[in-house]
Coordinates of C-alpha atoms and ligand atoms in Angstrom, one line a residue:
M1 CA -86.5 -47.7 40.8
S2 CA -89.0 -45.9 38.6
S3 CA -90.7 -42.5 39.0
G4 CA -94.4 -41.9 39.0
T5 CA -94.4 -41.1 35.2
Q6 CA -95.8 -43.6 32.8
Q7 CA -95.8 -43.6 29.0
R8 CA -99.1 -43.8 27.2
G9 CA -99.2 -43.4 23.4
G10 CA -96.1 -41.4 23.5
L11 CA -97.5 -38.9 26.0
P12 CA -96.1 -39.0 29.5
V13 CA -98.9 -39.3 32.1
M14 CA -98.3 -38.2 35.7
V15 CA -99.9 -40.7 38.0
L16 CA -98.0 -40.1 41.3
K17 CA -97.3 -36.7 42.7
E18 CA -94.1 -35.1 41.5
G19 CA -91.1 -36.3 43.5
S20 CA -92.7 -39.5 44.7
Q21 CA -90.4 -42.6 44.8
R22 CA -91.7 -45.9 43.6
T23 CA -89.9 -49.2 44.1
T24 CA -91.6 -52.4 42.9
G25 CA -91.4 -56.1 42.9
A26 CA -88.1 -57.8 43.8
D27 CA -86.4 -54.4 44.4
A28 CA -89.0 -53.5 47.0
R29 CA -88.7 -56.8 48.7
R30 CA -84.9 -56.8 48.8
S31 CA -84.7 -53.3 50.2
N32 CA -87.1 -54.3 53.0
I33 CA -85.3 -57.5 53.8
M34 CA -82.1 -55.7 53.9
A35 CA -83.4 -53.2 56.4
A36 CA -84.9 -55.9 58.6
K37 CA -81.6 -57.8 58.5
V38 CA -79.7 -54.8 59.7
I39 CA -82.0 -54.3 62.7
A40 CA -81.8 -58.0 63.6
E41 CA -78.0 -58.0 63.3
I42 CA -77.7 -55.1 65.7
L43 CA -79.7 -56.9 68.3
S44 CA -78.3 -60.4 67.8
T45 CA -75.1 -59.7 69.7
S46 CA -77.2 -58.7 72.7
L47 CA -79.0 -62.0 73.0
G48 CA -78.7 -63.9 76.3
P49 CA -76.8 -63.4 79.5
R50 CA -73.4 -63.2 77.7
G51 CA -74.7 -60.8 75.1
M52 CA -73.1 -57.4 74.6
D53 CA -74.5 -54.1 75.8
K54 CA -75.2 -51.2 73.5
M55 CA -74.5 -47.5 74.1
L56 CA -77.2 -45.3 72.8
I57 CA -77.0 -41.6 72.5
D58 CA -80.1 -39.7 71.8
A59 CA -80.5 -36.3 70.0
F60 CA -80.1 -34.5 73.4
G61 CA -76.8 -36.3 74.1
D62 CA -78.3 -38.5 76.9
V63 CA -76.6 -41.9 77.1
T64 CA -78.3 -45.2 77.8
I65 CA -76.3 -48.4 78.3
T66 CA -78.4 -51.5 78.0
G67 CA -78.5 -55.0 76.7
D68 CA -82.3 -55.1 76.7
G69 CA -83.7 -55.5 73.2
A70 CA -86.8 -53.5 73.8
A71 CA -84.8 -50.6 75.3
I72 CA -82.4 -50.6 72.4
L73 CA -85.1 -50.5 69.8
K74 CA -86.9 -47.7 71.7
E75 CA -83.8 -45.5 71.6
M76 CA -82.9 -46.3 68.0
E77 CA -84.1 -43.9 65.4
V78 CA -84.7 -45.7 62.1
Q79 CA -85.7 -44.3 58.7
H80 CA -86.6 -47.3 56.7
P81 CA -90.3 -48.3 56.8
A82 CA -89.6 -52.0 57.0
A83 CA -87.2 -51.5 59.9
K84 CA -89.9 -49.4 61.6
L85 CA -92.3 -52.3 61.0
L86 CA -90.0 -54.7 62.7
I87 CA -89.6 -52.4 65.7
E88 CA -93.4 -52.2 66.0
V89 CA -93.6 -55.9 66.2
A90 CA -90.9 -56.0 68.9
K91 CA -92.9 -53.3 70.8
A92 CA -96.0 -55.4 70.5
Q93 CA -94.1 -58.4 71.8
D94 CA -92.8 -56.4 74.8
A95 CA -96.3 -55.1 75.6
E96 CA -97.9 -58.5 75.3
V97 CA -95.5 -60.7 77.3
G98 CA -92.7 -58.3 78.4
D99 CA -89.9 -60.6 77.4
G100 CA -88.4 -62.2 74.3
T101 CA -88.1 -59.0 72.3
T102 CA -84.5 -59.7 71.2
T103 CA -85.3 -63.2 70.2
A104 CA -88.3 -62.2 68.2
V105 CA -86.4 -59.6 66.1
V106 CA -83.4 -61.9 65.6
L107 CA -85.7 -64.7 64.4
A108 CA -87.7 -62.4 62.1
G109 CA -84.4 -61.2 60.6
R110 CA -83.2 -64.7 60.0
L111 CA -86.5 -65.8 58.5
L112 CA -86.3 -63.0 56.0
E113 CA -82.6 -63.8 55.2
L114 CA -83.5 -67.4 54.5
A115 CA -86.6 -66.4 52.5
E116 CA -84.2 -64.4 50.3
E117 CA -82.3 -67.5 49.5
L118 CA -85.5 -69.1 48.3
L119 CA -86.4 -66.0 46.3
D120 CA -83.0 -66.3 44.7
E121 CA -83.8 -69.9 43.7
G122 CA -86.9 -68.5 41.9
I123 CA -89.5 -69.6 44.4
H124 CA -92.5 -67.3 44.5
P125 CA -93.1 -65.2 47.7
T126 CA -96.6 -66.6 48.0
I127 CA -95.2 -70.1 48.4
I128 CA -92.7 -69.0 51.0
I129 CA -95.5 -67.1 52.9
D130 CA -97.7 -70.2 52.9
G131 CA -94.9 -72.4 54.1
Y132 CA -93.9 -70.0 56.9
K133 CA -97.5 -69.8 58.0
K134 CA -97.9 -73.6 58.2
A135 CA -94.6 -73.9 60.0
M136 CA -95.6 -71.2 62.5
D137 CA -98.9 -73.0 63.3
Y138 CA -97.1 -76.4 63.6
A139 CA -94.3 -74.9 65.8
I140 CA -96.9 -73.4 68.2
Q141 CA -98.8 -76.7 68.4
V142 CA -95.6 -78.6 69.1
A143 CA -94.6 -76.0 71.7
N144 CA -97.8 -76.7 73.6
E145 CA -97.0 -80.4 73.5
I146 CA -93.5 -80.2 74.9
A147 CA -94.3 -77.6 77.6
K148 CA -94.2 -78.7 81.3
P149 CA -96.4 -77.3 84.0
I150 CA -95.1 -75.6 87.1
N151 CA -96.8 -74.8 90.4
V152 CA -97.2 -71.1 90.7
E153 CA -98.0 -71.4 94.4
D154 CA -94.4 -72.5 94.9
K155 CA -92.4 -69.3 95.1
N156 CA -89.1 -71.2 94.4
Q157 CA -90.4 -72.5 91.1
L158 CA -91.5 -69.0 90.1
A159 CA -88.2 -67.5 91.2
L160 CA -86.2 -70.0 89.1
V161 CA -87.9 -68.8 85.9
A162 CA -87.8 -65.1 86.8
M163 CA -84.1 -65.4 87.4
N164 CA -83.4 -66.2 83.8
S165 CA -85.0 -63.0 82.6
L166 CA -82.6 -61.0 84.9
S167 CA -79.9 -61.9 82.5
S168 CA -78.3 -58.4 82.2
K169 CA -74.7 -58.4 83.3
I170 CA -75.2 -55.3 85.3
V171 CA -77.6 -57.0 87.7
A172 CA -76.1 -60.6 87.3
E173 CA -74.5 -60.7 90.8
A174 CA -77.9 -60.0 92.5
R175 CA -80.0 -62.2 90.3
D176 CA -81.2 -64.6 93.0
Y177 CA -82.0 -61.8 95.4
L178 CA -83.9 -59.6 92.9
A179 CA -85.8 -62.6 91.5
K180 CA -87.0 -63.4 95.0
I181 CA -88.1 -59.8 95.5
A182 CA -90.0 -59.9 92.2
V183 CA -91.7 -63.1 93.2
D184 CA -92.6 -61.8 96.7
A185 CA -94.0 -58.6 95.3
S186 CA -96.1 -60.5 92.7
A187 CA -97.4 -62.9 95.4
I188 CA -98.8 -59.9 97.3
A189 CA -100.2 -58.2 94.2
V190 CA -101.8 -61.2 92.5
E191 CA -105.5 -61.8 92.7
K192 CA -107.0 -65.2 92.6
V193 CA -110.3 -65.4 90.8
G194 CA -111.8 -68.9 90.9
D195 CA -108.8 -71.1 89.9
K196 CA -107.3 -68.4 87.7
Y197 CA -104.7 -65.8 88.8
N198 CA -104.7 -62.2 87.7
L199 CA -101.5 -60.2 88.3
D200 CA -102.0 -56.6 87.5
L201 CA -98.5 -55.1 87.4
D202 CA -100.0 -51.6 88.1
W203 CA -100.0 -52.6 91.8
I204 CA -96.3 -53.0 91.8
K205 CA -94.5 -49.7 91.9
I206 CA -90.7 -49.4 91.3
E207 CA -88.8 -46.6 93.0
K208 CA -85.0 -46.1 92.5
K209 CA -82.6 -44.6 95.1
K210 CA -78.9 -44.6 95.1
G211 CA -77.3 -46.7 97.7
Q212 CA -74.4 -49.1 98.4
S213 CA -75.5 -52.0 96.3
L214 CA -78.4 -53.9 94.7
F215 CA -78.6 -56.1 97.7
E216 CA -80.1 -53.2 99.7
T217 CA -83.2 -53.4 97.5
Q218 CA -86.3 -53.8 99.6
L219 CA -89.9 -54.7 99.2
I220 CA -92.4 -52.5 101.0
Q221 CA -96.0 -53.3 101.5
G222 CA -97.6 -50.0 100.5
I223 CA -96.5 -47.0 98.5
V224 CA -93.2 -45.2 98.7
L225 CA -93.1 -41.6 97.4
D226 CA -89.9 -40.1 96.3
K227 CA -90.8 -36.8 98.1
E228 CA -90.2 -35.2 101.5
V229 CA -92.7 -33.8 104.0
V230 CA -93.0 -30.3 102.8
H231 CA -92.5 -28.3 106.1
P232 CA -90.2 -28.9 109.1
G233 CA -93.0 -28.1 111.5
M234 CA -95.2 -31.0 110.3
P235 CA -95.3 -34.4 112.0
K236 CA -93.0 -36.9 110.3
R237 CA -95.1 -39.9 111.4
V238 CA -98.8 -40.3 111.4
V239 CA -100.5 -43.4 112.8
N240 CA -104.1 -44.2 111.6
A241 CA -103.7 -41.8 108.7
K242 CA -106.7 -40.1 107.1
I243 CA -105.4 -39.1 103.7
A244 CA -106.7 -36.4 101.4
V245 CA -105.4 -37.2 97.9
L246 CA -105.6 -34.0 95.8
D247 CA -105.2 -32.9 92.3
A248 CA -105.6 -29.3 93.5
P249 CA -103.1 -26.7 94.5
L250 CA -102.8 -25.2 98.0
E251 CA -101.6 -22.0 96.6
I252 CA -103.1 -19.0 94.9
E253 CA -102.5 -19.7 91.2
K254 CA -100.5 -17.0 89.6
P255 CA -102.0 -15.6 86.4
E256 CA -100.3 -16.8 83.2
W257 CA -99.6 -13.3 82.1
T258 CA -98.0 -10.4 84.0
T259 CA -100.7 -8.4 85.6
K260 CA -100.3 -5.1 87.3
I261 CA -102.2 -4.3 90.4
S262 CA -102.3 -0.6 91.3
V263 CA -102.4 0.1 94.9
S264 CA -102.4 3.5 96.4
S265 CA -101.8 2.8 100.0
P266 CA -99.9 0.3 102.3
Q267 CA -103.3 -0.7 103.7
Q268 CA -104.4 -1.9 100.3
I269 CA -101.3 -4.2 100.0
K270 CA -102.0 -5.6 103.4
A271 CA -105.6 -6.2 102.6
F272 CA -104.6 -7.9 99.4
L273 CA -102.1 -10.3 101.1
E274 CA -104.6 -11.0 103.9
E275 CA -107.2 -11.9 101.3
E276 CA -104.8 -14.5 99.8
S277 CA -103.9 -15.8 103.2
N278 CA -107.5 -16.2 104.2
I279 CA -108.4 -18.2 101.2
L280 CA -105.5 -20.6 101.9
K281 CA -106.5 -20.8 105.6
S282 CA -110.0 -21.7 104.6
Y283 CA -108.7 -24.6 102.5
V284 CA -106.6 -25.9 105.4
D285 CA -109.5 -25.4 107.8
K286 CA -111.8 -27.4 105.5
L287 CA -109.2 -30.3 105.3
A288 CA -108.8 -30.3 109.1
E289 CA -112.6 -30.1 109.6
I290 CA -113.3 -33.3 107.6
G291 CA -110.6 -35.1 109.6
A292 CA -107.6 -35.3 107.3
N293 CA -104.2 -35.7 109.0
V294 CA -102.3 -36.3 105.8
V295 CA -102.5 -34.3 102.6
I296 CA -100.9 -35.5 99.4
T297 CA -101.3 -33.4 96.3
Q298 CA -100.2 -33.5 92.7
K299 CA -99.9 -29.7 92.7
G300 CA -98.0 -27.2 94.8
I301 CA -98.4 -26.1 98.4
D302 CA -97.1 -22.6 99.1
E303 CA -95.4 -21.4 102.3
V304 CA -98.5 -19.8 103.8
A305 CA -100.5 -23.0 103.4
Q306 CA -97.6 -25.1 104.7
H307 CA -97.6 -22.9 107.8
Y308 CA -101.3 -23.4 108.4
L309 CA -101.1 -27.2 107.7
A310 CA -98.2 -27.5 110.2
K311 CA -100.2 -25.6 112.8
K312 CA -103.0 -28.1 112.4
G313 CA -100.5 -31.0 112.8
I314 CA -101.1 -32.2 109.2
L315 CA -98.4 -34.1 107.3
A316 CA -98.3 -32.8 103.7
V317 CA -96.5 -33.8 100.5
R318 CA -96.6 -31.9 97.3
R319 CA -96.0 -32.3 93.5
V320 CA -96.5 -36.0 93.5
K321 CA -96.5 -37.7 90.1
R322 CA -99.9 -38.4 88.5
S323 CA -99.3 -42.1 88.4
D324 CA -98.4 -42.2 92.1
I325 CA -101.5 -40.2 92.9
E326 CA -103.6 -42.8 91.1
K327 CA -101.8 -45.7 92.9
L328 CA -102.3 -43.9 96.2
A329 CA -106.0 -43.5 95.6
K330 CA -106.4 -47.2 94.7
A331 CA -104.3 -48.4 97.7
T332 CA -105.8 -46.1 100.4
G333 CA -109.4 -46.0 99.0
A334 CA -109.2 -42.2 98.6
K335 CA -111.0 -40.3 95.9
I336 CA -108.8 -37.9 93.9
V337 CA -110.3 -34.5 94.7
T338 CA -109.8 -31.6 92.3
S339 CA -111.6 -28.9 94.3
I340 CA -110.9 -28.5 98.0
K341 CA -114.0 -26.6 98.6
D342 CA -116.1 -29.7 97.8
I343 CA -114.1 -32.3 99.7
K344 CA -116.1 -34.6 101.9
P345 CA -115.1 -37.0 104.7
E346 CA -115.8 -40.0 102.6
D347 CA -113.3 -38.8 100.0
L348 CA -110.4 -39.5 102.4
G349 CA -108.3 -42.6 102.2
T350 CA -106.7 -44.4 105.1
A351 CA -103.4 -46.1 106.0
G352 CA -102.1 -47.6 109.2
L353 CA -98.9 -45.5 108.9
V354 CA -97.6 -42.6 106.9
E355 CA -94.0 -41.8 107.7
E356 CA -91.0 -40.0 106.3
R357 CA -87.8 -42.0 106.5
K358 CA -84.3 -41.5 105.4
V359 CA -83.2 -43.7 102.5
G360 CA -79.5 -43.2 101.7
E361 CA -78.9 -39.5 101.6
E362 CA -82.5 -38.5 100.9
K363 CA -85.9 -38.7 102.5
M364 CA -88.9 -40.6 101.2
V365 CA -92.5 -40.9 102.4
F366 CA -93.8 -44.4 103.1
V367 CA -97.6 -45.1 103.1
E368 CA -98.0 -48.5 104.7
Q369 CA -100.7 -50.8 105.9
C370 CA -103.2 -49.7 103.2
P371 CA -106.7 -51.1 103.1
N372 CA -106.0 -52.5 99.7
P373 CA -103.2 -55.0 100.5
R374 CA -102.2 -55.5 96.9
A375 CA -100.2 -52.3 96.6
V376 CA -96.4 -52.9 96.9
T377 CA -93.3 -50.9 96.1
I378 CA -90.0 -52.3 95.1
L379 CA -87.4 -49.9 96.3
L380 CA -84.4 -50.5 94.1
R381 CA -81.0 -49.6 95.4
G382 CA -77.8 -49.5 93.5
A383 CA -74.5 -47.6 93.4
A384 CA -75.1 -45.6 90.2
D385 CA -77.9 -44.2 88.1
R386 CA -77.0 -46.5 85.1
I387 CA -77.1 -49.6 87.4
L388 CA -80.5 -48.5 88.7
D389 CA -81.9 -47.9 85.2
E390 CA -80.8 -51.3 84.0
A391 CA -82.0 -52.9 87.2
E392 CA -85.4 -51.4 86.7
R393 CA -85.6 -52.7 83.1
S394 CA -84.5 -56.2 84.3
M395 CA -87.0 -56.1 87.2
Q396 CA -89.8 -55.2 84.7
D397 CA -88.8 -58.2 82.6
A398 CA -88.9 -60.5 85.7
L399 CA -92.2 -59.2 86.8
H400 CA -93.7 -59.7 83.3
V401 CA -92.3 -63.3 83.2
I402 CA -94.0 -63.9 86.5
R403 CA -97.2 -62.4 85.2
D404 CA -97.0 -64.7 82.2
L405 CA -96.6 -67.7 84.4
Y406 CA -99.6 -66.8 86.4
R407 CA -101.5 -66.6 83.2
D408 CA -100.2 -69.8 81.8
P409 CA -98.0 -71.8 84.2
R410 CA -96.1 -73.8 81.6
I411 CA -92.4 -73.6 80.8
V412 CA -90.0 -74.8 78.1
P413 CA -86.3 -75.3 78.3
G414 CA -84.1 -72.1 77.5
G415 CA -80.7 -71.7 76.1
G416 CA -81.8 -72.6 72.6
A417 CA -83.0 -76.1 73.6
F418 CA -86.6 -75.2 72.8
E419 CA -85.7 -73.8 69.4
M420 CA -83.6 -76.9 68.6
E421 CA -86.4 -79.3 69.5
I422 CA -89.0 -77.3 67.5
A423 CA -86.7 -77.2 64.6
R424 CA -86.2 -81.0 64.7
R425 CA -89.9 -81.7 64.8
L426 CA -90.6 -79.2 62.0
R427 CA -88.1 -81.0 59.8
D428 CA -89.6 -84.4 60.4
W429 CA -93.0 -83.0 59.7
G430 CA -92.1 -80.7 56.8
R431 CA -90.4 -83.5 54.8
K432 CA -93.8 -85.0 54.3
L433 CA -95.2 -81.8 52.8
P434 CA -95.5 -81.6 49.0
G435 CA -93.4 -79.5 46.7
K436 CA -91.8 -76.2 47.3
E437 CA -93.7 -75.4 50.5
Q438 CA -91.5 -78.0 52.1
L439 CA -88.4 -75.9 51.4
A440 CA -90.0 -73.0 53.2
V441 CA -90.8 -75.1 56.3
L442 CA -87.2 -76.4 56.3
K443 CA -85.9 -72.8 56.2
F444 CA -88.2 -72.0 59.1
A445 CA -86.5 -74.8 61.1
E446 CA -83.1 -73.5 60.1
A447 CA -84.1 -70.0 61.3
L448 CA -85.0 -71.3 64.7
E449 CA -81.6 -72.9 65.0
H450 CA -80.2 -69.4 64.7
I451 CA -81.0 -68.7 68.3
P452 CA -78.8 -71.5 69.8
T453 CA -76.2 -70.5 67.2
I454 CA -76.0 -67.0 68.6
L455 CA -76.0 -68.1 72.2
A456 CA -73.1 -70.4 71.3
L457 CA -71.3 -67.5 69.7
T458 CA -71.7 -65.3 72.8
A459 CA -70.4 -68.1 74.9
G460 CA -67.2 -68.4 72.8
L461 CA -68.2 -71.8 71.4
D462 CA -67.8 -72.9 67.9
P463 CA -71.3 -72.6 66.6
V464 CA -71.0 -75.3 64.0
D465 CA -69.8 -77.8 66.6
A466 CA -72.4 -76.7 69.1
I467 CA -75.3 -77.1 66.7
A468 CA -74.0 -80.5 65.6
E469 CA -73.8 -81.7 69.1
L470 CA -77.3 -80.3 69.9
R471 CA -78.8 -82.0 66.9
K472 CA -77.2 -85.3 68.0
R473 CA -78.5 -85.0 71.5
H474 CA -82.0 -84.0 70.4
D475 CA -82.2 -86.8 67.9
A476 CA -81.3 -89.1 70.8
G477 CA -84.3 -87.8 72.7
E478 CA -82.7 -85.3 75.0
F479 CA -85.3 -82.5 74.5
D480 CA -83.6 -80.2 77.1
A481 CA -80.2 -80.0 75.5
G482 CA -79.2 -76.4 75.0
V483 CA -76.3 -74.0 75.3
D484 CA -75.2 -73.1 78.8
V485 CA -73.6 -69.8 78.0
L486 CA -72.2 -69.3 81.5
S487 CA -70.2 -72.5 81.5
G488 CA -69.7 -72.5 77.7
K489 CA -70.9 -76.0 77.3
V490 CA -73.9 -77.9 75.7
E491 CA -75.9 -78.8 78.8
N492 CA -79.2 -80.1 79.9
M493 CA -81.2 -76.9 80.5
A494 CA -83.8 -78.5 82.8
K495 CA -80.9 -79.7 85.0
I496 CA -79.4 -76.2 85.4
N497 CA -82.8 -74.5 85.6
V498 CA -82.6 -72.4 82.5
V499 CA -86.2 -72.2 81.5
D500 CA -88.6 -69.7 79.8
P501 CA -92.3 -69.3 80.0
L502 CA -94.2 -71.1 77.2
L503 CA -96.2 -67.9 76.6
V504 CA -93.0 -65.9 75.8
K505 CA -91.8 -68.5 73.3
T506 CA -95.0 -69.0 71.5
N507 CA -95.4 -65.2 71.2
V508 CA -91.8 -65.0 69.9
I509 CA -92.6 -67.5 67.1
R510 CA -95.9 -65.8 66.2
S511 CA -94.6 -62.2 66.2
A512 CA -91.4 -63.1 64.3
A513 CA -93.3 -65.2 61.7
E514 CA -96.0 -62.6 61.2
A515 CA -93.4 -59.8 60.8
A516 CA -91.5 -61.7 58.2
I517 CA -94.7 -62.6 56.3
M518 CA -95.8 -59.0 56.4
I519 CA -92.6 -57.8 55.0
L520 CA -92.5 -60.6 52.3
R521 CA -96.0 -59.6 51.2
I522 CA -94.9 -56.1 50.2
D523 CA -94.1 -55.7 46.6
D524 CA -94.5 -52.1 46.1
I525 CA -93.2 -49.1 48.0
V526 CA -94.6 -45.7 47.1
A527 CA -92.9 -43.0 49.1
A528 CA -94.2 -39.5 48.9
A529 CA -91.7 -36.7 48.4
Q530 CA -90.2 -35.7 51.7
T531 CA -91.2 -32.3 52.9
K532 CA -88.3 -30.1 53.7
T533 CA -88.8 -29.7 57.4
G534 CA -90.4 -33.1 58.2
G535 CA -88.6 -36.3 59.0
T536 CA -86.3 -36.3 61.9
S537 CA -87.9 -33.7 64.2
K538 CA -91.2 -35.6 64.0
S539 CA -89.8 -39.0 64.9
K540 CA -88.1 -37.4 67.9
S541 CA -91.2 -36.0 69.3
E542 CA -93.0 -39.3 68.8
S543 CA -90.5 -41.3 70.8
G544 CA -90.3 -38.6 73.4
G545 CA -94.0 -38.6 74.0
E546 CA -94.1 -41.9 75.8
E547 CA -91.8 -40.8 78.6
G548 CA -93.0 -37.7 80.5
E549 CA -94.2 -39.3 83.7
S550 CA -90.8 -40.9 84.6
K551 CA -89.4 -37.4 85.1
S552 CA -90.7 -36.0 88.4
S553 CA -92.2 -32.5 88.4
E554 CA -90.2 -31.2 91.4
Ligands
ADP1 P1 -85.0 -61.5 75.0 O1 -85.1 -60.0 74.8 O2 -85.3 -62.3 73.8 O3 -85.6 -62.0 76.2 P2 -82.5 -62.1 76.3 O4 -81.2 -61.3 76.2 O5 -83.3 -61.9 77.6 O6 -83.4 -61.8 75.1 O7 -82.1 -63.6 76.1 C1 -83.1 -64.6 76.2 C2 -82.5 -65.9 75.8 O8 -81.3 -66.3 76.7 C3 -83.5 -67.0 76.0 O9 -83.4 -67.9 74.9 C4 -83.0 -67.7 77.3 O10 -83.4 -69.1 77.3 C5 -81.5 -67.6 77.2 N1 -80.8 -67.7 78.4 C6 -81.0 -67.2 79.6 N2 -80.2 -67.6 80.5 C7 -79.4 -68.5 79.9 C8 -78.2 -69.3 80.3 N3 -77.7 -69.3 81.6 N4 -77.6 -70.1 79.4 C9 -78.1 -70.1 78.1 N5 -79.1 -69.3 77.7 C10 -79.8 -68.6 78.6
MG2 MG1 -85.2 -61.6 78.2

């Protein structure tokens, strides 16, 4: 480590600002590799259905228990820039294909670890980078060759793949059931354009409610709001609903500062209150006049307005999340109105039925038979909040996997079989390459074998024996041989239906290789002096910013 001061003709010249830290060459590279390895190591024990969960406690003391790679990384606060870089890559993987995050990070970590061995042997990073790039391209090419097509019109085939992504132990008992719901929801939401399918996951809303068990989870055609009808005098069920969807309050907004109104007589108070009441009444009259029999707003509805709405026989719901308001508008064909004064009949949406129903101990509002039939809600039920949270994460993985299959309906064997086969072919091909690049390609193959190695470890198998057997069977032409972590044996993955979408796997290879290459390319770290107050508080607000809408505003 050197500072920003350089000697020139005996005089020290300040190049970097005072307090800057500079790390160069091998030191920089090693410090980065070390950081990436730590992240990969943390995640590796969570890989696969027998992986371990992590308990994460945030700065506010909130606890998350999860085995989901993306969720673990989201909660983890890291300091090292290279570790941050790896987390960015994982997030990109999650956004792109929604699954394979753990695998991508573990693979990137292993690629770097093995690159370090080559560095130790004196091989220049540029050669390693070139070798890794070639290996990545070849691996993706081979992946396309060995992938097999499935028929996405066949729900059973989709469900079999989706099931594998529901690998979290917490939801394991209900895997078949939840996979079927994910497939049914997707089949409703998917749009066929020509011979292509487009599944927009925005159409699929997930709501969580405590209940007896995950097996009570239901699929509802329409939108379910975690809200009650606002006033007991209102109807609880409206057939042929005409729905006003508002981003406007039905209350007189209180000024932000305390104001003093001087009144000199009881008449003046009365007049003042009457004025308020009249404004609210005029809003309600307007809504009734254009034919609305359901009012759903993002903002509040005060008691006076509730009273008038009830008198008109209008069902009203208040303080609905913004994302739900948007979904409602899309599903019912409503326009989101921000000023009640200007609302027109054509702004109203429609639904065959709007009804408040009891779900467990609480009430929810169901908006069904919408003109846009693609809107669906998965109403997750489970015995505890932590189960529901993990079920939601798993359900998201399953939905993403289904979306991937609609995009590209090809699958590869799971349980490390895919990685073993790619590794085998990379070795055969790499041996023909000249010089030191060959070494990098062979390391790439070795890194891929790390995935079955970890799966074997989580299944309590001896990893050396397992890899030896896998190599033997792959050499004999059994492409589908992998680790069945549930039975703890080397098995034919196609036979036991452990398969992954091709899209997830090619993305894993690409993002892991690109992350490793990016980190290997860095040979200079220049860190500005830390400001006294900076650092931790900033990173907290960054990670907190993404949430927001998951907390309801009630
Ligand atoms: P990721 O975040 O990378 O998706 P997961 O924890 O979901 O990590 O693990 C995915 C890996 O587990 C894949 O390689 C998949 O093939 C494998 N897998 C899933 N089910 C099984 C199973 N029953 N036996 C062996 N491997 C499995
Ligand atoms: Mg997964």
